[in-house]
Amino acid sequence: LSKKTHNHNPYSALSHFPTGSKFSGTSNEMGMQEYGLYMWPDGSRYVGLFRNNKFHGDGFIELKAPYSINFKVHHEDGKLMEIYSISFADYLQLDFEWSDDTLTFDNWDYCTSKDRRFCNERMGQLVAVGPATYNSSEGPTPPELAPNIFDLGFGKFNSLGCVTEMPTHWSPVTECYVNCGESRAWIQNNCRHGELNEMKLDPEVLAHFARQIIHCNLKNDRKLVGKPHSELGSLQRLKTRSSPHSSSDCSLAKKLLHCGSSVDSSSS
């Protein structure tokens, strides 16, 4: 049942449903038809095709902020048959697989050790190091953190083991205690933090990440520039063969890898 602002056949009007949802588009005695816009009470909406009061055909589902996630989908008589794409409001595309009504994100390398760049760095083709590097989702110069505070991206972790300042759309509570020692150690060894007082990071973890970062930087350099540092170093040595320094056979890439190995060995 719905209340329509106009009474034509077929109807092309704004419909208000008892649930608080709204529909703008064409409808008849069988309900919503053809192309239209359906809006849920929270402001999220579906824009696309309908048939006999059901989603039918291609369309877009747009979740309201703060989620701001967009789905390009295909329905048949109200049943979701395919998800073409998932993206965020900043146009970041999510890499996913959908099988047996289950979504998996195993292949998505966003903000992982495979690619540490944030969305704006990806969109602008910025490398993972340099003056414009993003230190958080807030940009290259995020606000400073208080001593012994770690930035989780969805809250702040303190020395008492509590996460504070959690956004309300995550859960009804804004604070929680992290009881798992392994999770607390991961936060302390991986997340951006303020000055540490009486708190120490695991040197083995630091050495591991130093070596991993070097390999990732070299890989990204090869992908974006076309030639890794080792090849550039070889070309430079050919150009300066007559130079007294041309006897050096260590490229910049080898030097960087050597530094990573030295850091690792000194911490073990």
Coordinates of C-alpha atoms in Angstrom, one line a residue:
L1 CA 0.0 0.0 0.0
S2 CA 1.2 3.5 -0.7
K3 CA -0.2 7.0 -0.9
K4 CA 0.5 8.9 -4.2
T5 CA 0.5 12.6 -4.7
H6 CA -1.2 12.2 -8.1
N7 CA -3.7 9.8 -9.5
H8 CA -3.1 8.9 -13.1
N9 CA -2.9 5.6 -14.9
P10 CA -0.1 4.7 -15.3
Y11 CA 1.1 6.8 -12.3
S12 CA 4.2 9.0 -12.4
A13 CA 4.3 10.4 -9.0
L14 CA 6.0 10.4 -5.6
S15 CA 4.7 7.5 -3.4
H16 CA 5.0 7.3 0.4
F17 CA 5.0 3.9 2.0
P18 CA 3.9 3.1 5.6
T19 CA 7.5 1.9 6.3
G20 CA 8.8 5.4 5.7
S21 CA 10.2 4.5 2.3
K22 CA 9.5 6.6 -0.8
F23 CA 9.3 5.9 -4.6
S24 CA 9.5 8.3 -7.5
G25 CA 8.7 7.0 -10.9
T26 CA 6.1 5.1 -12.9
S27 CA 3.7 2.7 -11.2
N28 CA 0.4 1.0 -11.8
E29 CA -2.0 -1.5 -10.1
M30 CA 0.9 -4.0 -10.0
G31 CA 3.2 -1.5 -8.2
M32 CA 6.5 0.1 -9.2
Q33 CA 7.4 -0.2 -12.9
E34 CA 10.2 0.6 -15.3
Y35 CA 12.7 3.3 -14.3
G36 CA 12.5 4.9 -10.9
L37 CA 14.1 5.9 -7.6
Y38 CA 13.3 4.0 -4.3
M39 CA 14.5 5.6 -1.1
W40 CA 14.8 3.8 2.3
P41 CA 13.9 5.7 5.5
D42 CA 17.6 6.2 6.3
G43 CA 18.3 8.0 3.0
S44 CA 19.9 5.1 1.2
R45 CA 18.5 4.6 -2.3
Y46 CA 18.1 2.4 -5.3
V47 CA 18.1 4.0 -8.8
G48 CA 17.2 1.7 -11.6
L49 CA 14.7 -0.6 -13.2
F50 CA 11.5 -2.1 -11.6
R51 CA 8.9 -4.7 -12.6
N52 CA 5.7 -5.5 -10.7
N53 CA 6.8 -3.7 -7.5
K54 CA 10.3 -5.4 -7.4
F55 CA 13.8 -4.5 -8.4
H56 CA 14.2 -6.0 -11.9
G57 CA 17.2 -5.2 -14.2
D58 CA 20.2 -3.0 -13.8
G59 CA 20.5 -0.4 -11.1
F60 CA 22.6 1.4 -8.5
I61 CA 22.3 1.0 -4.7
E62 CA 23.8 4.0 -2.9
L63 CA 24.3 3.8 0.9
K64 CA 23.9 7.0 2.8
A65 CA 26.9 8.6 4.6
P66 CA 28.9 7.8 6.6
Y67 CA 29.0 4.5 4.7
S68 CA 28.9 6.2 1.2
I69 CA 29.3 2.9 -0.7
N70 CA 27.9 2.5 -4.2
F71 CA 26.9 -0.8 -5.8
K72 CA 26.2 -1.4 -9.4
V73 CA 23.8 -4.4 -9.4
H74 CA 21.4 -6.6 -11.4
H75 CA 18.2 -8.0 -10.1
E76 CA 15.6 -10.5 -11.4
D77 CA 12.2 -10.2 -9.9
G78 CA 13.6 -8.8 -6.7
K79 CA 16.5 -11.3 -6.3
L80 CA 20.0 -10.0 -6.5
M81 CA 21.7 -11.9 -9.3
E82 CA 25.0 -10.0 -9.9
I83 CA 27.2 -7.2 -8.4
Y84 CA 29.1 -5.5 -11.2
S85 CA 31.1 -3.1 -9.0
I86 CA 31.5 -1.7 -5.5
S87 CA 33.0 1.8 -5.0
F88 CA 33.3 4.4 -2.3
A89 CA 32.4 8.1 -2.5
D90 CA 36.0 9.0 -3.4
Y91 CA 35.8 6.6 -6.4
L92 CA 38.0 4.0 -4.9
Q93 CA 37.1 0.7 -6.5
L94 CA 36.8 -2.4 -4.3
D95 CA 38.3 -5.6 -5.6
F96 CA 36.0 -8.5 -4.7
E97 CA 34.7 -11.9 -5.7
W98 CA 31.1 -13.0 -5.3
S99 CA 30.2 -16.6 -5.2
D100 CA 27.3 -18.5 -3.6
D101 CA 25.9 -15.2 -2.2
T102 CA 29.2 -14.6 -0.4
L103 CA 31.6 -11.7 -0.9
T104 CA 35.3 -12.2 -0.4
F105 CA 38.1 -9.6 -0.6
D106 CA 41.2 -11.7 -0.6
N107 CA 42.6 -10.1 -3.8
W108 CA 42.1 -6.5 -2.6
D109 CA 45.6 -5.1 -1.9
Y110 CA 44.5 -1.6 -0.7
C111 CA 46.6 -0.4 2.2
T112 CA 48.3 -3.7 2.6
S113 CA 52.0 -4.6 2.4
K114 CA 51.5 -5.1 -1.4
D115 CA 50.5 -1.4 -1.9
R116 CA 50.7 1.0 1.1
R117 CA 49.2 4.0 -0.8
F118 CA 45.9 5.6 0.2
C119 CA 43.1 6.3 -2.3
N120 CA 44.3 9.8 -3.2
E121 CA 47.8 8.5 -3.8
R122 CA 46.5 5.8 -6.1
M123 CA 44.2 8.2 -8.0
G124 CA 47.1 10.7 -8.4
Q125 CA 49.7 8.0 -9.2
L126 CA 51.8 9.1 -6.2
V127 CA 54.6 6.7 -5.1
A128 CA 54.6 5.3 -1.5
V129 CA 57.5 7.5 -0.4
G130 CA 58.3 11.2 -0.8
P131 CA 57.2 14.6 0.5
A132 CA 53.6 14.0 -0.6
T133 CA 53.3 10.6 1.0
Y134 CA 50.1 10.1 3.0
N135 CA 50.8 9.2 6.6
S136 CA 47.1 8.5 7.3
S137 CA 43.8 8.9 5.4
E138 CA 43.8 12.5 6.5
G139 CA 46.7 13.4 4.2
P140 CA 50.5 13.9 4.2
T141 CA 50.3 16.0 7.4
P142 CA 47.7 14.5 9.8
P143 CA 47.2 16.0 13.2
E144 CA 49.8 15.1 15.8
L145 CA 48.9 12.4 18.3
A146 CA 49.3 12.7 22.0
P147 CA 52.0 10.6 23.7
N148 CA 51.4 6.8 23.7
I149 CA 48.4 7.2 21.4
F150 CA 48.0 5.0 18.3
D151 CA 45.9 5.9 15.3
L152 CA 43.7 3.0 14.2
G153 CA 41.8 4.9 11.5
F154 CA 38.5 4.2 13.2
G155 CA 39.6 5.3 16.7
K156 CA 42.5 6.0 19.1
F157 CA 44.3 3.2 21.0
N158 CA 45.9 4.2 24.4
S159 CA 48.4 2.8 26.8
L160 CA 45.6 1.3 28.9
G161 CA 44.6 -1.0 26.1
C162 CA 41.4 0.9 25.2
V163 CA 40.1 2.1 21.9
T164 CA 38.4 5.5 22.1
E165 CA 36.7 8.0 19.7
M166 CA 35.1 5.2 17.7
P167 CA 32.5 6.6 15.2
T168 CA 28.9 6.0 16.2
H169 CA 28.0 4.3 12.8
W170 CA 30.4 1.4 13.7
S171 CA 28.6 0.5 16.9
P172 CA 26.5 2.0 19.7
V173 CA 29.5 2.3 21.9
T174 CA 32.4 4.7 21.3
E175 CA 35.0 3.0 23.5
C176 CA 36.1 -0.6 24.0
Y177 CA 38.9 -2.6 25.6
V178 CA 41.2 -4.7 23.5
N179 CA 41.6 -7.9 25.6
C180 CA 43.7 -9.8 23.0
G181 CA 47.5 -9.4 23.7
E182 CA 48.3 -10.3 20.1
S183 CA 46.0 -7.6 18.8
R184 CA 47.5 -5.0 21.1
A185 CA 51.0 -5.9 20.0
W186 CA 50.0 -5.6 16.3
I187 CA 48.6 -2.1 16.9
Q188 CA 51.7 -1.0 18.7
N189 CA 54.0 -2.4 15.9
N190 CA 52.0 -1.2 12.9
C191 CA 49.9 1.9 13.6
R192 CA 50.9 5.6 13.5
H193 CA 51.6 6.9 17.0
G194 CA 52.6 9.8 19.0
E195 CA 55.7 10.0 21.2
L196 CA 56.3 6.8 23.1
N197 CA 56.9 7.1 26.8
E198 CA 57.8 3.8 28.6
M199 CA 56.6 1.9 25.5
K200 CA 58.9 0.0 23.1
L201 CA 58.3 -1.4 19.7
D202 CA 59.5 -4.9 18.8
P203 CA 62.9 -4.5 17.0
E204 CA 62.4 -7.7 15.0
V205 CA 59.1 -6.3 13.7
L206 CA 60.7 -3.0 12.8
A207 CA 63.4 -4.8 10.9
H208 CA 61.0 -7.0 9.0
F209 CA 58.9 -3.9 7.9
A210 CA 62.0 -2.0 6.9
R211 CA 63.0 -4.8 4.6
Q212 CA 59.5 -5.2 3.3
I213 CA 59.1 -1.5 2.6
I214 CA 62.3 -1.4 0.6
H215 CA 61.1 -4.3 -1.6
C216 CA 57.7 -2.6 -2.1
N217 CA 59.3 0.7 -3.0
L218 CA 61.4 -0.9 -5.6
K219 CA 58.5 -2.8 -7.0
N220 CA 56.3 0.3 -7.2
D221 CA 59.2 2.2 -8.8
R222 CA 59.4 -0.4 -11.5
K223 CA 55.7 -0.2 -12.1
L224 CA 55.3 3.6 -12.2
V225 CA 58.5 4.7 -13.8
G226 CA 59.3 1.7 -16.0
K227 CA 62.9 1.1 -14.8
P228 CA 63.9 0.1 -11.4
H229 CA 66.8 1.8 -9.6
S230 CA 69.1 -1.1 -10.5
E231 CA 68.6 -0.5 -14.2
L232 CA 69.0 3.3 -13.8
G233 CA 72.2 2.7 -11.9
S234 CA 73.5 0.5 -14.7
L235 CA 72.8 3.1 -17.3
Q236 CA 74.4 5.8 -15.3
R237 CA 77.6 3.7 -14.9
L238 CA 77.7 3.2 -18.7
K239 CA 77.5 7.0 -19.2
T240 CA 80.3 7.6 -16.6
R241 CA 82.6 4.8 -17.5
S242 CA 85.6 7.2 -17.6
S243 CA 84.8 8.5 -14.2
P244 CA 87.0 7.4 -11.3
H245 CA 83.9 6.2 -9.5
S246 CA 82.8 3.9 -12.3
S247 CA 84.5 0.9 -10.6
S248 CA 81.6 0.7 -8.1
D249 CA 79.4 -2.2 -9.0
C250 CA 76.7 -1.5 -6.4
S251 CA 73.5 0.0 -7.7
L252 CA 71.2 2.1 -5.6
A253 CA 68.8 -0.9 -5.4
K254 CA 71.6 -3.1 -4.0
K255 CA 72.5 -0.5 -1.5
L256 CA 69.0 -0.2 -0.3
L257 CA 68.6 -4.0 0.0
H258 CA 71.9 -4.1 1.9
C259 CA 70.7 -1.5 4.3
G260 CA 67.5 -3.5 4.9
S261 CA 69.6 -6.7 5.6
S262 CA 71.9 -4.7 7.9
V263 CA 68.9 -3.5 9.9
D264 CA 67.5 -6.9 10.2
S265 CA 70.8 -8.5 11.2
S266 CA 71.5 -5.9 13.8
S267 CA 68.2 -6.4 15.5
S268 CA 68.4 -10.1 15.8

